[in-house]
């Protein structure tokens, strides 16, 4: 029972409501009727509109030939034609009494005026007024509806009813923008004085589009004589001032220059910018001081416009001012504009600095140096340069900064080769006869180092040095020092053994003039004679190296003597025995000269070449990313030597933290590695072994023959 | 009497030009769309064609192309184009149009151009 009750109860909730069937029928009839009524309305109004359109079209077709007749009626027409014309006009007057006909005629004339020009259009416009159609437009002006007023203004404007100007000009400051804008266009279009009235009375803003429209109307106006628009530059309406400036530019009214310049003092930046544009266009150079004065008080955009104007108006004398702006301004755009303005005034004044390849720059400098040199001394040999006896003038190479860096690297190669060849010579000397007279060490292959001095340095040097000294033909050579090389030389000399020789052999002369004299930048001049004394006192394994006593510092006479002697030697091309007197004095002279030069160069050149050799990793390191840098650092540890150690020291302040950390680690490990290697290699046995092993595998082959080496038995000397 | 085919969908302007040319002594046949022009041309080639560029079904450019390439006729063609439609005018010249006149049209100017073209032939 309960189950049945529940079942039926639930069904009642979703059952159909009990509505009377008659009511449903009534509703169906109602909606059906409404639908029919709707379709009936549509049908009726559609037909009505179609009928109206057809009626209008028919009337248009009827009117068009009449209008054509009116438009193309000629004054040279015959009497019959004139009679027909008058009759037609009377008919037309009757015809347009009907408002629909009047409306149709008006539409036709408005349509045709768009497609016609010339004489036909003039007749069309006069026809419009002949039929008093403009009176309808006047009535529209009195309407309370803004769209009707606007239509009336537009109609009168299109049909060029000049009499309507008096009525329309009252709408110039209408509160409705659509009416106002249309009235402004109408006022400007209908009469020449319309623009003046508009600028005089306008209280509202003038949009860009409106300005362009008015400008277009003025441009198309025939026989329009523009008024002096400078008169409105004093207007309180900012937009009037801006529009006047635009008109001044359009009509090139240069007589308003003073007024335009005065506008640079305007509070509004938009006006200022427009005035600057005008100044720029007219090229008013008198405005430059005002522009400069206005610069500080202007905003960023105006400053940029001012800089642009200065670039056009000014000459080179403005460049310091522009540089001042560049230095003091914080804004990037202004700074950038200042630089570009400088380049506009004087092209290539400011050259790019960022992202440039320094090697290319140096190469260019080298080229320029060579060109300058060729221009300054065409075919003339510079007296301050070392010229080897066999070298022609054409073969001279001017070594620049880059080249001097490479030269330092070459020194290492030279050092290695020299040591190797010297060992070889000494070994050979062991095998040869007792009466060895090693007369010559053919070392002409050695690089003759020519260090080109900067011009300023040369000039200063000429002032301070004795004039006779500066005229020396013999050039000094500046070679960066290597203390290790000296020590190695001493070691080798100490190893010299001549077992076949009886008694003591005295190396009387070792002509080392060919060698580049090693002068430490930090060394004092008096240290060099001491070194020579030290070598002189050597007696190694029965071979005594006789060196002359150390001399004093070179004076100018001595230098001259040396120069003469060297010059003579070069001329005769004779290689005499080693003259240690000459050697010592020459060393002294060069030391003195080098120190002088060094001190002068320090004052002149701020960037001296680095004291360490050129690291091959340096250039790679400069142009690679962080990851590559880390890999390179590993390679430096494997392959590097002292040069790389110096290079690593420069990287301690690298901006990248990882690189910095790794550099310190690598530098430490490399130092340890080099210390171990140095200890192992600097024993005499190691040098001999190193020389032997490297002899076969060297890449650089040098002709290192015995020359100018005369070894004399000490016993013979005693005899 | 020289026969002019005037092709323009603007009835008002066409009737005005028709009236002016007719008054000048030419026999003018006016067609309001491209299809009609095409049919008319297939029937008879006029002495000169004055055509608007923008027309329904068959534009002025197509008309020039049709006359020059399909009909292979050297009949003078004057194009009427709206101002600022210079690209189409250039295209029309490339296709073989003889002259052009821009809207708003001066009926007197059109008459002069038509006369000149007819005198050339």
PDB file of C-alpha atoms in Angstrom, chain A residues 362-579:
ATOM      1  CA  UNK A 362      95.423  48.436 -34.590  1.00  0.00           C
ATOM      2  CA  UNK A 363      95.889  47.195 -38.110  1.00  0.00           C
ATOM      3  CA  UNK A 364      94.371  50.381 -39.403  1.00  0.00           C
ATOM      4  CA  UNK A 365      96.674  52.397 -37.204  1.00  0.00           C
ATOM      5  CA  UNK A 366      99.610  50.485 -38.579  1.00  0.00           C
ATOM      6  CA  UNK A 367      98.492  51.277 -42.058  1.00  0.00           C
ATOM      7  CA  UNK A 368      97.996  54.920 -41.196  1.00  0.00           C
ATOM      8  CA  UNK A 369     101.392  55.054 -39.529  1.00  0.00           C
ATOM      9  CA  UNK A 370     102.987  53.677 -42.625  1.00  0.00           C
ATOM     10  CA  UNK A 371     101.167  56.112 -44.819  1.00  0.00           C
ATOM     11  CA  UNK A 372     102.081  59.061 -42.603  1.00  0.00           C
ATOM     12  CA  UNK A 373     105.629  57.919 -42.532  1.00  0.00           C
ATOM     13  CA  UNK A 374     105.736  57.628 -46.292  1.00  0.00           C
ATOM     14  CA  UNK A 375     104.256  61.080 -46.692  1.00  0.00           C
ATOM     15  CA  UNK A 376     106.538  62.705 -44.149  1.00  0.00           C
ATOM     16  CA  UNK A 377     109.806  61.113 -45.243  1.00  0.00           C
ATOM     17  CA  UNK A 378     109.414  59.844 -48.728  1.00  0.00           C
ATOM     18  CA  UNK A 379     112.467  57.806 -49.530  1.00  0.00           C
ATOM     19  CA  UNK A 380     114.349  59.131 -46.537  1.00  0.00           C
ATOM     20  CA  UNK A 381     115.841  56.870 -43.924  1.00  0.00           C
ATOM     21  CA  UNK A 382     114.999  57.700 -40.365  1.00  0.00           C
ATOM     22  CA  UNK A 383     118.234  58.271 -38.524  1.00  0.00           C
ATOM     23  CA  UNK A 384     116.887  56.989 -35.251  1.00  0.00           C
ATOM     24  CA  UNK A 385     116.247  53.529 -36.579  1.00  0.00           C
ATOM     25  CA  UNK A 386     118.585  50.596 -36.635  1.00  0.00           C
ATOM     26  CA  UNK A 387     119.237  49.497 -40.130  1.00  0.00           C
ATOM     27  CA  UNK A 388     121.151  46.320 -40.614  1.00  0.00           C
ATOM     28  CA  UNK A 389     124.019  46.583 -43.071  1.00  0.00           C
ATOM     29  CA  UNK A 390     122.485  44.222 -45.568  1.00  0.00           C
ATOM     30  CA  UNK A 391     118.968  45.529 -45.239  1.00  0.00           C
ATOM     31  CA  UNK A 392     117.578  47.890 -47.773  1.00  0.00           C
ATOM     32  CA  UNK A 393     115.348  50.773 -46.949  1.00  0.00           C
ATOM     33  CA  UNK A 394     112.356  49.085 -48.488  1.00  0.00           C
ATOM     34  CA  UNK A 395     112.740  46.121 -46.207  1.00  0.00           C
ATOM     35  CA  UNK A 396     112.448  48.101 -43.043  1.00  0.00           C
ATOM     36  CA  UNK A 397     109.539  47.268 -40.900  1.00  0.00           C
ATOM     37  CA  UNK A 398     107.974  49.698 -38.570  1.00  0.00           C
ATOM     38  CA  UNK A 399     106.999  47.942 -35.426  1.00  0.00           C
ATOM     39  CA  UNK A 400     103.968  49.246 -33.670  1.00  0.00           C
ATOM     40  CA  UNK A 401     102.486  48.367 -30.376  1.00  0.00           C
ATOM     41  CA  UNK A 402     101.076  45.135 -31.626  1.00  0.00           C
ATOM     42  CA  UNK A 403     104.270  44.244 -33.346  1.00  0.00           C
ATOM     43  CA  UNK A 404     106.251  44.966 -30.215  1.00  0.00           C
ATOM     44  CA  UNK A 405     104.058  42.531 -28.334  1.00  0.00           C
ATOM     45  CA  UNK A 406     104.765  39.933 -30.940  1.00  0.00           C
ATOM     46  CA  UNK A 407     108.398  40.848 -30.694  1.00  0.00           C
ATOM     47  CA  UNK A 408     108.368  39.920 -27.030  1.00  0.00           C
ATOM     48  CA  UNK A 409     107.087  36.552 -28.021  1.00  0.00           C
ATOM     49  CA  UNK A 410     109.804  36.358 -30.650  1.00  0.00           C
ATOM     50  CA  UNK A 411     112.342  37.031 -27.955  1.00  0.00           C
ATOM     51  CA  UNK A 412     111.419  33.801 -26.284  1.00  0.00           C
ATOM     52  CA  UNK A 413     111.900  31.956 -29.533  1.00  0.00           C
ATOM     53  CA  UNK A 414     115.152  33.755 -30.045  1.00  0.00           C
ATOM     54  CA  UNK A 415     116.282  32.891 -26.557  1.00  0.00           C
ATOM     55  CA  UNK A 416     115.560  29.250 -27.115  1.00  0.00           C
ATOM     56  CA  UNK A 417     117.272  29.175 -30.495  1.00  0.00           C
ATOM     57  CA  UNK A 418     120.215  31.081 -29.293  1.00  0.00           C
ATOM     58  CA  UNK A 419     120.773  28.721 -26.412  1.00  0.00           C
ATOM     59  CA  UNK A 420     120.480  25.754 -28.680  1.00  0.00           C
ATOM     60  CA  UNK A 421     122.873  27.113 -31.264  1.00  0.00           C
ATOM     61  CA  UNK A 422     125.334  28.196 -28.643  1.00  0.00           C
ATOM     62  CA  UNK A 423     125.363  24.717 -27.187  1.00  0.00           C
ATOM     63  CA  UNK A 424     125.928  23.312 -30.597  1.00  0.00           C
ATOM     64  CA  UNK A 425     128.832  25.641 -31.244  1.00  0.00           C
ATOM     65  CA  UNK A 426     130.391  24.850 -27.955  1.00  0.00           C
ATOM     66  CA  UNK A 427     130.002  21.142 -28.572  1.00  0.00           C
ATOM     67  CA  UNK A 428     131.587  21.545 -31.932  1.00  0.00           C
ATOM     68  CA  UNK A 429     134.448  23.477 -30.397  1.00  0.00           C
ATOM     69  CA  UNK A 430     135.220  20.426 -28.231  1.00  0.00           C
ATOM     70  CA  UNK A 431     135.872  18.290 -31.261  1.00  0.00           C
ATOM     71  CA  UNK A 432     137.944  20.689 -33.271  1.00  0.00           C
ATOM     72  CA  UNK A 433     141.670  21.325 -33.200  1.00  0.00           C
ATOM     73  CA  UNK A 434     143.597  22.784 -30.366  1.00  0.00           C
ATOM     74  CA  UNK A 435     144.229  25.906 -32.327  1.00  0.00           C
ATOM     75  CA  UNK A 436     140.699  26.687 -32.590  1.00  0.00           C
ATOM     76  CA  UNK A 437     140.208  30.159 -33.629  1.00  0.00           C
ATOM     77  CA  UNK A 438     136.626  30.667 -33.574  1.00  0.00           C
ATOM     78  CA  UNK A 439     136.688  33.868 -35.296  1.00  0.00           C
ATOM     79  CA  UNK A 440     133.226  34.476 -36.278  1.00  0.00           C
ATOM     80  CA  UNK A 441     129.838  33.799 -34.992  1.00  0.00           C
ATOM     81  CA  UNK A 442     127.609  34.308 -38.005  1.00  0.00           C
ATOM     82  CA  UNK A 443     124.669  35.758 -36.264  1.00  0.00           C
ATOM     83  CA  UNK A 444     123.387  37.986 -38.990  1.00  0.00           C
ATOM     84  CA  UNK A 445     120.219  35.988 -39.042  1.00  0.00           C
ATOM     85  CA  UNK A 446     119.229  37.453 -35.736  1.00  0.00           C
ATOM     86  CA  UNK A 447     116.321  39.837 -35.855  1.00  0.00           C
ATOM     87  CA  UNK A 448     117.330  43.420 -35.937  1.00  0.00           C
ATOM     88  CA  UNK A 449     114.900  45.030 -33.636  1.00  0.00           C
ATOM     89  CA  UNK A 450     113.681  48.453 -34.572  1.00  0.00           C
ATOM     90  CA  UNK A 451     111.503  50.129 -32.063  1.00  0.00           C
ATOM     91  CA  UNK A 452     109.711  53.019 -33.585  1.00  0.00           C
ATOM     92  CA  UNK A 453     109.285  55.761 -31.100  1.00  0.00           C
ATOM     93  CA  UNK A 454     106.300  57.999 -30.974  1.00  0.00           C
ATOM     94  CA  UNK A 455     106.786  61.304 -32.664  1.00  0.00           C
ATOM     95  CA  UNK A 456     106.347  63.281 -29.492  1.00  0.00           C
ATOM     96  CA  UNK A 457     108.876  61.129 -27.745  1.00  0.00           C
ATOM     97  CA  UNK A 458     111.308  61.700 -30.562  1.00  0.00           C
ATOM     98  CA  UNK A 459     110.857  65.420 -30.403  1.00  0.00           C
ATOM     99  CA  UNK A 460     111.427  65.516 -26.665  1.00  0.00           C
ATOM    100  CA  UNK A 461     114.420  63.298 -26.982  1.00  0.00           C
ATOM    101  CA  UNK A 462     115.934  65.555 -29.565  1.00  0.00           C
ATOM    102  CA  UNK A 463     115.530  68.480 -27.243  1.00  0.00           C
ATOM    103  CA  UNK A 464     117.222  66.822 -24.275  1.00  0.00           C
ATOM    104  CA  UNK A 465     119.960  64.813 -25.906  1.00  0.00           C
ATOM    105  CA  UNK A 466     123.095  66.142 -27.365  1.00  0.00           C
ATOM    106  CA  UNK A 467     122.406  67.024 -30.969  1.00  0.00           C
ATOM    107  CA  UNK A 468     125.468  65.083 -32.062  1.00  0.00           C
ATOM    108  CA  UNK A 469     124.242  62.012 -30.301  1.00  0.00           C
ATOM    109  CA  UNK A 470     120.931  62.186 -32.043  1.00  0.00           C
ATOM    110  CA  UNK A 471     122.687  62.166 -35.345  1.00  0.00           C
ATOM    111  CA  UNK A 472     124.300  58.842 -34.735  1.00  0.00           C
ATOM    112  CA  UNK A 473     123.843  56.388 -37.519  1.00  0.00           C
ATOM    113  CA  UNK A 474     123.984  53.438 -35.231  1.00  0.00           C
ATOM    114  CA  UNK A 475     120.699  52.650 -33.630  1.00  0.00           C
ATOM    115  CA  UNK A 476     120.216  51.328 -30.177  1.00  0.00           C
ATOM    116  CA  UNK A 477     118.057  48.364 -29.563  1.00  0.00           C
ATOM    117  CA  UNK A 478     115.716  47.987 -26.692  1.00  0.00           C
ATOM    118  CA  UNK A 479     115.117  44.462 -25.638  1.00  0.00           C
ATOM    119  CA  UNK A 480     113.076  43.572 -22.676  1.00  0.00           C
ATOM    120  CA  UNK A 481     115.068  41.889 -20.052  1.00  0.00           C
ATOM    121  CA  UNK A 482     115.149  38.325 -19.101  1.00  0.00           C
ATOM    122  CA  UNK A 483     117.224  37.555 -16.107  1.00  0.00           C
ATOM    123  CA  UNK A 484     116.847  33.843 -16.696  1.00  0.00           C
ATOM    124  CA  UNK A 485     118.529  34.152 -20.052  1.00  0.00           C
ATOM    125  CA  UNK A 486     121.551  35.790 -18.496  1.00  0.00           C
ATOM    126  CA  UNK A 487     121.761  33.048 -15.948  1.00  0.00           C
ATOM    127  CA  UNK A 488     121.515  30.382 -18.585  1.00  0.00           C
ATOM    128  CA  UNK A 489     124.264  32.065 -20.552  1.00  0.00           C
ATOM    129  CA  UNK A 490     126.461  32.008 -17.485  1.00  0.00           C
ATOM    130  CA  UNK A 491     125.663  28.367 -16.955  1.00  0.00           C
ATOM    131  CA  UNK A 492     126.610  27.456 -20.480  1.00  0.00           C
ATOM    132  CA  UNK A 493     129.789  29.418 -20.330  1.00  0.00           C
ATOM    133  CA  UNK A 494     130.644  27.637 -17.118  1.00  0.00           C
ATOM    134  CA  UNK A 495     130.179  24.332 -18.886  1.00  0.00           C
ATOM    135  CA  UNK A 496     132.627  25.155 -21.627  1.00  0.00           C
ATOM    136  CA  UNK A 497     135.296  22.511 -21.608  1.00  0.00           C
ATOM    137  CA  UNK A 498     138.127  22.218 -24.108  1.00  0.00           C
ATOM    138  CA  UNK A 499     139.879  18.998 -23.124  1.00  0.00           C
ATOM    139  CA  UNK A 500     142.103  18.808 -26.148  1.00  0.00           C
ATOM    140  CA  UNK A 501     143.599  22.175 -25.486  1.00  0.00           C
ATOM    141  CA  UNK A 502     146.697  22.275 -23.402  1.00  0.00           C
ATOM    142  CA  UNK A 503     146.773  24.763 -20.678  1.00  0.00           C
ATOM    143  CA  UNK A 504     144.360  27.573 -20.462  1.00  0.00           C
ATOM    144  CA  UNK A 505     142.520  28.905 -23.313  1.00  0.00           C
ATOM    145  CA  UNK A 506     141.619  32.449 -23.211  1.00  0.00           C
ATOM    146  CA  UNK A 507     138.651  33.542 -25.031  1.00  0.00           C
ATOM    147  CA  UNK A 508     140.067  36.776 -26.034  1.00  0.00           C
ATOM    148  CA  UNK A 509     137.329  38.107 -28.052  1.00  0.00           C
ATOM    149  CA  UNK A 510     133.735  37.201 -28.159  1.00  0.00           C
ATOM    150  CA  UNK A 511     132.172  39.445 -30.643  1.00  0.00           C
ATOM    151  CA  UNK A 512     128.660  39.701 -29.323  1.00  0.00           C
ATOM    152  CA  UNK A 513     127.778  42.868 -31.089  1.00  0.00           C
ATOM    153  CA  UNK A 514     125.218  40.976 -33.020  1.00  0.00           C
ATOM    154  CA  UNK A 515     123.313  40.221 -29.897  1.00  0.00           C
ATOM    155  CA  UNK A 516     120.439  42.312 -28.737  1.00  0.00           C
ATOM    156  CA  UNK A 517     121.562  44.030 -25.608  1.00  0.00           C
ATOM    157  CA  UNK A 518     119.473  43.088 -22.701  1.00  0.00           C
ATOM    158  CA  UNK A 519     118.631  46.067 -20.591  1.00  0.00           C
ATOM    159  CA  UNK A 520     116.319  45.811 -17.700  1.00  0.00           C
ATOM    160  CA  UNK A 521     113.812  48.567 -17.460  1.00  0.00           C
ATOM    161  CA  UNK A 522     114.283  48.607 -13.748  1.00  0.00           C
ATOM    162  CA  UNK A 523     117.992  48.247 -13.818  1.00  0.00           C
ATOM    163  CA  UNK A 524     120.235  51.139 -13.127  1.00  0.00           C
ATOM    164  CA  UNK A 525     122.905  52.011 -15.588  1.00  0.00           C
ATOM    165  CA  UNK A 526     125.662  51.160 -13.189  1.00  0.00           C
ATOM    166  CA  UNK A 527     124.454  47.565 -12.850  1.00  0.00           C
ATOM    167  CA  UNK A 528     125.493  46.692 -16.368  1.00  0.00           C
ATOM    168  CA  UNK A 529     129.227  47.327 -15.998  1.00  0.00           C
ATOM    169  CA  UNK A 530     129.082  45.255 -12.837  1.00  0.00           C
ATOM    170  CA  UNK A 531     127.593  42.414 -14.814  1.00  0.00           C
ATOM    171  CA  UNK A 532     130.323  42.692 -17.378  1.00  0.00           C
ATOM    172  CA  UNK A 533     132.930  42.643 -14.618  1.00  0.00           C
ATOM    173  CA  UNK A 534     131.294  39.537 -13.267  1.00  0.00           C
ATOM    174  CA  UNK A 535     131.492  37.777 -16.602  1.00  0.00           C
ATOM    175  CA  UNK A 536     135.046  39.013 -17.059  1.00  0.00           C
ATOM    176  CA  UNK A 537     136.144  37.447 -13.835  1.00  0.00           C
ATOM    177  CA  UNK A 538     134.920  34.054 -14.902  1.00  0.00           C
ATOM    178  CA  UNK A 539     137.383  31.278 -15.340  1.00  0.00           C
ATOM    179  CA  UNK A 540     135.744  28.094 -16.268  1.00  0.00           C
ATOM    180  CA  UNK A 541     137.601  24.826 -16.750  1.00  0.00           C
ATOM    181  CA  UNK A 542     140.794  26.392 -17.874  1.00  0.00           C
ATOM    182  CA  UNK A 543     139.167  28.770 -20.263  1.00  0.00           C
ATOM    183  CA  UNK A 544     139.461  32.309 -19.179  1.00  0.00           C
ATOM    184  CA  UNK A 545     137.163  34.797 -20.590  1.00  0.00           C
ATOM    185  CA  UNK A 546     138.944  38.049 -20.835  1.00  0.00           C
ATOM    186  CA  UNK A 547     136.789  41.074 -20.683  1.00  0.00           C
ATOM    187  CA  UNK A 548     137.935  44.630 -20.486  1.00  0.00           C
ATOM    188  CA  UNK A 549     137.452  46.613 -17.389  1.00  0.00           C
ATOM    189  CA  UNK A 550     134.129  48.159 -16.877  1.00  0.00           C
ATOM    190  CA  UNK A 551     133.855  51.652 -18.036  1.00  0.00           C
ATOM    191  CA  UNK A 552     131.942  54.531 -16.880  1.00  0.00           C
ATOM    192  CA  UNK A 553     128.772  55.845 -18.221  1.00  0.00           C
ATOM    193  CA  UNK A 554     128.841  56.941 -21.795  1.00  0.00           C
ATOM    194  CA  UNK A 555     129.337  60.522 -22.522  1.00  0.00           C
ATOM    195  CA  UNK A 556     128.450  62.097 -25.815  1.00  0.00           C
ATOM    196  CA  UNK A 557     131.964  61.963 -27.247  1.00  0.00           C
ATOM    197  CA  UNK A 558     132.241  58.327 -26.532  1.00  0.00           C
ATOM    198  CA  UNK A 559     128.909  57.709 -28.085  1.00  0.00           C
ATOM    199  CA  UNK A 560     130.017  59.539 -31.141  1.00  0.00           C
ATOM    200  CA  UNK A 561     133.163  57.486 -31.318  1.00  0.00           C
ATOM    201  CA  UNK A 562     131.173  54.318 -30.998  1.00  0.00           C
ATOM    202  CA  UNK A 563     128.828  55.458 -33.661  1.00  0.00           C
ATOM    203  CA  UNK A 564     131.647  56.298 -36.016  1.00  0.00           C
ATOM    204  CA  UNK A 565     133.325  53.025 -35.348  1.00  0.00           C
ATOM    205  CA  UNK A 566     130.193  51.025 -35.870  1.00  0.00           C
ATOM    206  CA  UNK A 567     129.417  52.911 -38.950  1.00  0.00           C
ATOM    207  CA  UNK A 568     132.862  52.242 -40.287  1.00  0.00           C
ATOM    208  CA  UNK A 569     132.502  48.603 -39.500  1.00  0.00           C
ATOM    209  CA  UNK A 570     129.245  48.435 -41.296  1.00  0.00           C
ATOM    210  CA  UNK A 571     130.657  50.170 -44.308  1.00  0.00           C
ATOM    211  CA  UNK A 572     133.662  47.940 -44.573  1.00  0.00           C
ATOM    212  CA  UNK A 573     131.525  44.933 -43.800  1.00  0.00           C
ATOM    213  CA  UNK A 574     134.316  43.494 -41.780  1.00  0.00           C
ATOM    214  CA  UNK A 575     133.730  41.504 -38.703  1.00  0.00           C
ATOM    215  CA  UNK A 576     136.622  42.100 -36.397  1.00  0.00           C
ATOM    216  CA  UNK A 577     137.374  40.297 -33.248  1.00  0.00           C
ATOM    217  CA  UNK A 578     135.270  40.863 -30.249  1.00  0.00           C
ATOM    218  CA  UNK A 579     136.087  44.235 -28.896  1.00  0.00           C
TER     219      UNK A 579
END
